[in-house]
Short mmCIF file of C-alpha atoms in Angstrom, two decimals:
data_model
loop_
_atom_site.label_atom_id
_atom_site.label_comp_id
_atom_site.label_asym_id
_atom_site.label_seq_id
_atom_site.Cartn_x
_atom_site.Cartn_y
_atom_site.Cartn_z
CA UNK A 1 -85.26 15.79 11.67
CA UNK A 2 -84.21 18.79 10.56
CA UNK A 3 -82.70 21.31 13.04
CA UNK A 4 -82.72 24.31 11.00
CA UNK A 5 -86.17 24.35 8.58
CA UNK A 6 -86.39 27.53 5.95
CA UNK A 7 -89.67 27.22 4.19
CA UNK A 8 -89.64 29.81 1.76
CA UNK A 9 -86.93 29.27 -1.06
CA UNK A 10 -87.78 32.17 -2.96
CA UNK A 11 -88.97 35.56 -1.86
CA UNK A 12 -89.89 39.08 -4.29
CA UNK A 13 -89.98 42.50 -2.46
CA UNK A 14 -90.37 45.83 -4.21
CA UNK A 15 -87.99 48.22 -3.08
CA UNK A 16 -87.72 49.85 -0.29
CA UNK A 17 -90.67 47.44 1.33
CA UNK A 18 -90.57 44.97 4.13
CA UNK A 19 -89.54 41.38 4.31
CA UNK A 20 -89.85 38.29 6.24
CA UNK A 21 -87.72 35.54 6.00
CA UNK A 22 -88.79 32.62 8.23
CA UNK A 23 -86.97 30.32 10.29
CA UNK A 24 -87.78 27.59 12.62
CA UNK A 25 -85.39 25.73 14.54
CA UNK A 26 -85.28 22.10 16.74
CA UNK A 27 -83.02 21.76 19.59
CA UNK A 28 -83.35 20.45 23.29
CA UNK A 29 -80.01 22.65 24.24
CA UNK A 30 -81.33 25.13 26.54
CA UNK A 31 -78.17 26.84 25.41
CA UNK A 32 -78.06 28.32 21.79
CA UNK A 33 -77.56 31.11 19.26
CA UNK A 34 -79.15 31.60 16.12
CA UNK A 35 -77.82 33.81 12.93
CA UNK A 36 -78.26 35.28 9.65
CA UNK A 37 -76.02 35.17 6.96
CA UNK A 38 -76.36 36.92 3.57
CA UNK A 39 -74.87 35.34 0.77
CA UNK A 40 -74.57 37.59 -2.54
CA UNK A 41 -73.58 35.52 -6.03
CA UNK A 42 -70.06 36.39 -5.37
CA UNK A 43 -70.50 33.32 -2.60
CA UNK A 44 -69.12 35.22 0.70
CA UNK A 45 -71.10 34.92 3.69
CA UNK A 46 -72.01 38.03 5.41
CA UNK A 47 -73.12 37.87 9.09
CA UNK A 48 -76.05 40.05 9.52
CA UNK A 49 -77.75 39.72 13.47
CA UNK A 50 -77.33 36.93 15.84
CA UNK A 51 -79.66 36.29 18.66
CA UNK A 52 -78.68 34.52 21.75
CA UNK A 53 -81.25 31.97 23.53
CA UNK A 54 -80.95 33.82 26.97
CA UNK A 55 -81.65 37.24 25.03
CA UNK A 56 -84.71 38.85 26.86
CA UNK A 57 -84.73 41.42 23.52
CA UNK A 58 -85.27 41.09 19.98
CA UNK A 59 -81.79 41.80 18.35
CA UNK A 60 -81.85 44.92 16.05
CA UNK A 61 -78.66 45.46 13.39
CA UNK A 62 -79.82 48.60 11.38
CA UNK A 63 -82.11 47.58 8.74
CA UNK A 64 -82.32 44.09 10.05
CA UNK A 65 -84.57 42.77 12.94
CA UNK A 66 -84.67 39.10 13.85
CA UNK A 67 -88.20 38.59 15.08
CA UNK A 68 -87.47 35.87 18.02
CA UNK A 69 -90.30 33.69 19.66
CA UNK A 70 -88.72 31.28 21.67
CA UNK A 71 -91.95 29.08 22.62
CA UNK A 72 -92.92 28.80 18.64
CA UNK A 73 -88.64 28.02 17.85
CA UNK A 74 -88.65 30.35 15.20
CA UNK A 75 -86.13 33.75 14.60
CA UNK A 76 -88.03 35.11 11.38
CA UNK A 77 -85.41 37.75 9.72
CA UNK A 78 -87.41 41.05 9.18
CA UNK A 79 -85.18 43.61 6.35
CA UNK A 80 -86.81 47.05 6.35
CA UNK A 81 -86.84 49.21 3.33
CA UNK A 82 -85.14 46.99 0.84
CA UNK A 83 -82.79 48.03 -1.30
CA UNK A 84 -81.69 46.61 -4.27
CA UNK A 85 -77.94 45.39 -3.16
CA UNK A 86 -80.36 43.27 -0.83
CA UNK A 87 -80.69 40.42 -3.03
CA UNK A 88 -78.81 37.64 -2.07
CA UNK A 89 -79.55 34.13 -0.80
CA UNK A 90 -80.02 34.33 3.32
CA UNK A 91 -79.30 31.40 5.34
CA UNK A 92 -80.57 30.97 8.99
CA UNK A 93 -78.43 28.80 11.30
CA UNK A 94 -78.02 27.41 14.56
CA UNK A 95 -75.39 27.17 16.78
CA UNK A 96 -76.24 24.27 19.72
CA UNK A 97 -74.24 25.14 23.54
CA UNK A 98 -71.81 27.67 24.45
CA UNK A 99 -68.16 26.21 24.50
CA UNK A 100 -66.23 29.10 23.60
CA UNK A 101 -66.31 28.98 19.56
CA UNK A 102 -66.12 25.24 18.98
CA UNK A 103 -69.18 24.35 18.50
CA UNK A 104 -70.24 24.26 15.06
CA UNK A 105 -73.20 25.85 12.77
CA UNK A 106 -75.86 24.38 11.14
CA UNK A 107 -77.45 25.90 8.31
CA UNK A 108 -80.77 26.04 6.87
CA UNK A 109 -81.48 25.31 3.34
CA UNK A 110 -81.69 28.84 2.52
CA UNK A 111 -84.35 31.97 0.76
CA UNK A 112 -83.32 33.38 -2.59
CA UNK A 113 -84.83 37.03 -1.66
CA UNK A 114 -84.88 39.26 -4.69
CA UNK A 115 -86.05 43.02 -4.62
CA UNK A 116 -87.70 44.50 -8.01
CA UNK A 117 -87.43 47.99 -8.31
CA UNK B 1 -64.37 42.53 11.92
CA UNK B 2 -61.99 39.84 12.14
CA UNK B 3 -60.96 38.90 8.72
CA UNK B 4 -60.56 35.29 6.99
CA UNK B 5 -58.78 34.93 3.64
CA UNK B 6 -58.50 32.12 1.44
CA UNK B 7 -56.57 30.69 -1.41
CA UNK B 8 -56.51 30.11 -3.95
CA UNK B 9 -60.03 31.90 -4.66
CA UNK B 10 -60.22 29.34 -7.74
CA UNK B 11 -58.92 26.19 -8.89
CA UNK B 12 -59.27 24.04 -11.87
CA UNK B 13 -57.46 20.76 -11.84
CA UNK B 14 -57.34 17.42 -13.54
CA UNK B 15 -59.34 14.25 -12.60
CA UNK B 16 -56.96 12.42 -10.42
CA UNK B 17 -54.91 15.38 -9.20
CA UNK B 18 -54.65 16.83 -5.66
CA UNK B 19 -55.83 19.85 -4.59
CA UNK B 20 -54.79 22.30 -1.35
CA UNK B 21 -57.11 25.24 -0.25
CA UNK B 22 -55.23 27.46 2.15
CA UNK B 23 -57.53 29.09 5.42
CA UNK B 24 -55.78 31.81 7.25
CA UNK B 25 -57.26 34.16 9.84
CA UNK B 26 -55.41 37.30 8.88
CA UNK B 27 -55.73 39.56 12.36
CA UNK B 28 -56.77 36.98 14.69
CA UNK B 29 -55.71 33.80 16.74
CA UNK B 30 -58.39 31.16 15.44
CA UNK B 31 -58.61 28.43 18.17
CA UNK B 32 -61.14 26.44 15.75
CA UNK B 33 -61.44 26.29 11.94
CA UNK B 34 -64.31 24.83 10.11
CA UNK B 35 -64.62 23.45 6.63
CA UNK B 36 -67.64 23.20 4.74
CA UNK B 37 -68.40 22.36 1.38
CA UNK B 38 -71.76 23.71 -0.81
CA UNK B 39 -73.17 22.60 -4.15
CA UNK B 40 -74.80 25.37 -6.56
CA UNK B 41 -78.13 26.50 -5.03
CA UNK B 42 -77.89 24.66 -1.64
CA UNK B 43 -77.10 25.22 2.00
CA UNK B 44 -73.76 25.03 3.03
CA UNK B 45 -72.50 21.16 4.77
CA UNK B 46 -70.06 21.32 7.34
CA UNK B 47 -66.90 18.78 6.53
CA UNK B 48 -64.99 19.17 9.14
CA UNK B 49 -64.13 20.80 12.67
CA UNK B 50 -60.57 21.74 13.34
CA UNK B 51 -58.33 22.72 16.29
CA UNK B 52 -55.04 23.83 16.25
CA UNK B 53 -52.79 21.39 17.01
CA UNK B 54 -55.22 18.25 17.05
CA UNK B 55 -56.68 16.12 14.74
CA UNK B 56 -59.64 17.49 12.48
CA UNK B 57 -63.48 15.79 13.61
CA UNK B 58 -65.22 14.69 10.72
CA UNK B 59 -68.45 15.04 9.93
CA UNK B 60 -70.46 11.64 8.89
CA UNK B 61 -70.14 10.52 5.38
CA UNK B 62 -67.21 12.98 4.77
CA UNK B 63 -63.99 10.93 3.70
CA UNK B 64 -61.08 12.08 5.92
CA UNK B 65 -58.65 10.08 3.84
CA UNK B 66 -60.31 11.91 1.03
CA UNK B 67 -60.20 15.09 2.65
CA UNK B 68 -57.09 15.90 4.28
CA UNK B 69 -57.43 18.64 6.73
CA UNK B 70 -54.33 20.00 8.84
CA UNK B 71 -54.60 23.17 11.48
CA UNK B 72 -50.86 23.46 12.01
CA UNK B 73 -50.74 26.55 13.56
CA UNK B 74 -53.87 29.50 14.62
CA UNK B 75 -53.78 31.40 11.83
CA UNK B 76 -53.80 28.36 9.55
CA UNK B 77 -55.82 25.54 7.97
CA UNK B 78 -55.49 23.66 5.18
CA UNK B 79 -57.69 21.50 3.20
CA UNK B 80 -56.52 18.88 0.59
CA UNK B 81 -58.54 17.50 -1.51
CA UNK B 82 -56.79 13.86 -2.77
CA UNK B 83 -57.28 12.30 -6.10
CA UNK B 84 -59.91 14.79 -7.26
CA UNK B 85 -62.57 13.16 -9.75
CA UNK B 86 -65.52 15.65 -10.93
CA UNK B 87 -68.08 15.27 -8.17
CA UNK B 88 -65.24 16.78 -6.03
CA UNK B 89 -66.41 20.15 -7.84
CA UNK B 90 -67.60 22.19 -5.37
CA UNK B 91 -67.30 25.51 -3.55
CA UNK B 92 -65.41 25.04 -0.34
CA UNK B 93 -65.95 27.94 2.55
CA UNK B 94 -63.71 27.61 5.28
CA UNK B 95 -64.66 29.83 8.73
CA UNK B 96 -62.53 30.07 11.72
CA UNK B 97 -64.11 31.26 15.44
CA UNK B 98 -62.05 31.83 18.62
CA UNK B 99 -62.85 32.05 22.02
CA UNK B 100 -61.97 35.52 23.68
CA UNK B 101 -64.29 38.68 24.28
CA UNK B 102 -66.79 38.57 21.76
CA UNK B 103 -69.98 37.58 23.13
CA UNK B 104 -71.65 35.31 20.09
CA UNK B 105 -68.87 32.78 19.77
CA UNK B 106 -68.52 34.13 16.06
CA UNK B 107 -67.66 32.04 13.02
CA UNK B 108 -65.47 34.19 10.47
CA UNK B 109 -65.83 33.39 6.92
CA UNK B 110 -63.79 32.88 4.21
CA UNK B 111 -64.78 33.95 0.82
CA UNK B 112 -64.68 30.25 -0.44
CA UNK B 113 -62.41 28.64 -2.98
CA UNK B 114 -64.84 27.34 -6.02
CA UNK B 115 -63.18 23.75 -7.27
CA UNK B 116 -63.75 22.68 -10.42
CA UNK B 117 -62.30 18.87 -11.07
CA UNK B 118 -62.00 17.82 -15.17
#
């Protein structure tokens, strides 16, 4: 199964709209942190919010929310007033324990997102 | 931020050839490096975990004969790619994470070496 699922693979936004980007995620790990990563064609990966299992809050990183419901195992992405720079490819992945940095990521399949002026 | 570089940034080679990709975490100590590997328009696949000083933990179906991967010291990683054929062609990330006072265990990326095998 899947631990990281990304159902959308393409997304449109007009500028300076909102977007979701879903995410749902499958671990028993009581223990686990989930991120965002923007990818631009260039092909750099560009951390954007990370959201901890244990975290009582939603995180907030500027224009980006990550909209966390732990019961439903998803951590939806939510970009406010998109901007143009904004498309990229997003991935959503999981990182299973806390062992100081060792453990590794698993990625989702990914969302192009592209915002039309 | 805590900044990865890699090198070379591209790399064209002949079938048959072998290939290095350098990994170096410029203004940290990296106590773990990863490798992963990601065709055009998919996710990214994790190769290979890393630690200084120890041998690298491969990933299922990933060759590690095939895919020589040495963390000599914690500011370095290399990956060699041996005998390169054409479905070697890929774009290789590299990300290194160490353990110390940041509280989300943060993976660093590189900005990927894109391998193109003739």
């Amino acid at each position: 199964a899947q631990k990281i699922t990304q159902t959308q693979p393409g997304m449109f936004v007009q500028e300076k709209e909102a977007v979701t980007l879903d995410c749902t995620y499958d671990t028993s790990d009581p223990s686990y942190g989930l991120f965002w990563y923007k990818q631009p064609s260039s092909g750099e990966m560009i951390f954007l919010i990370y959201q901890g299992s244990y975290d009582q809050q939603n995180a907030t990183e500027g224009r980006y929310s990550l909209n966390f419901q732990k019961a439903r195992k998803s951590a939806n992405l939510v970009i406010s007033a998109s901007q143009l720079g904004d498309s990229a490819m997003y991935f959503c992945a999981m990182r299973e324990g806390d062992q100081g940095g060792s453990e590794k990521l698993v990625f989702g399949k990914g969302t192009k997102l592209t915002v039309n002026p | 931020g805590a900044v990865v570089s890699q090198h070379p940034s591209r790399v064209i080679c002949k079938s048959g050839t072998s290939v290095k990709i350098e990994c170096r975490s410029l203004d940290f100590q990296a106590t773990t490096m990863f490798w992963y590997r990601q065709f055009p328009k998919q996710s990214l696949m994790l190769m290979a975990t890393s630690n200084e000083g120890s041998k690298a933990t491969y990933e299922q179906g990933v060759e590690k004969d095939k895919f020589l991967i040495n963390h000599a010291s914690l500011t370095l990683s290399t990956l060699t790619v041996t005998s390169a054929h054409p479905e070697d062609s890929s774009f290789y990330i590299c990300s290194a994470s160490y353990s110390g006072d940041h509280s989300y265990n943060e993976q660093f990326f590189g900005p990927g070496t894109r391998l193109t095998v003739l």
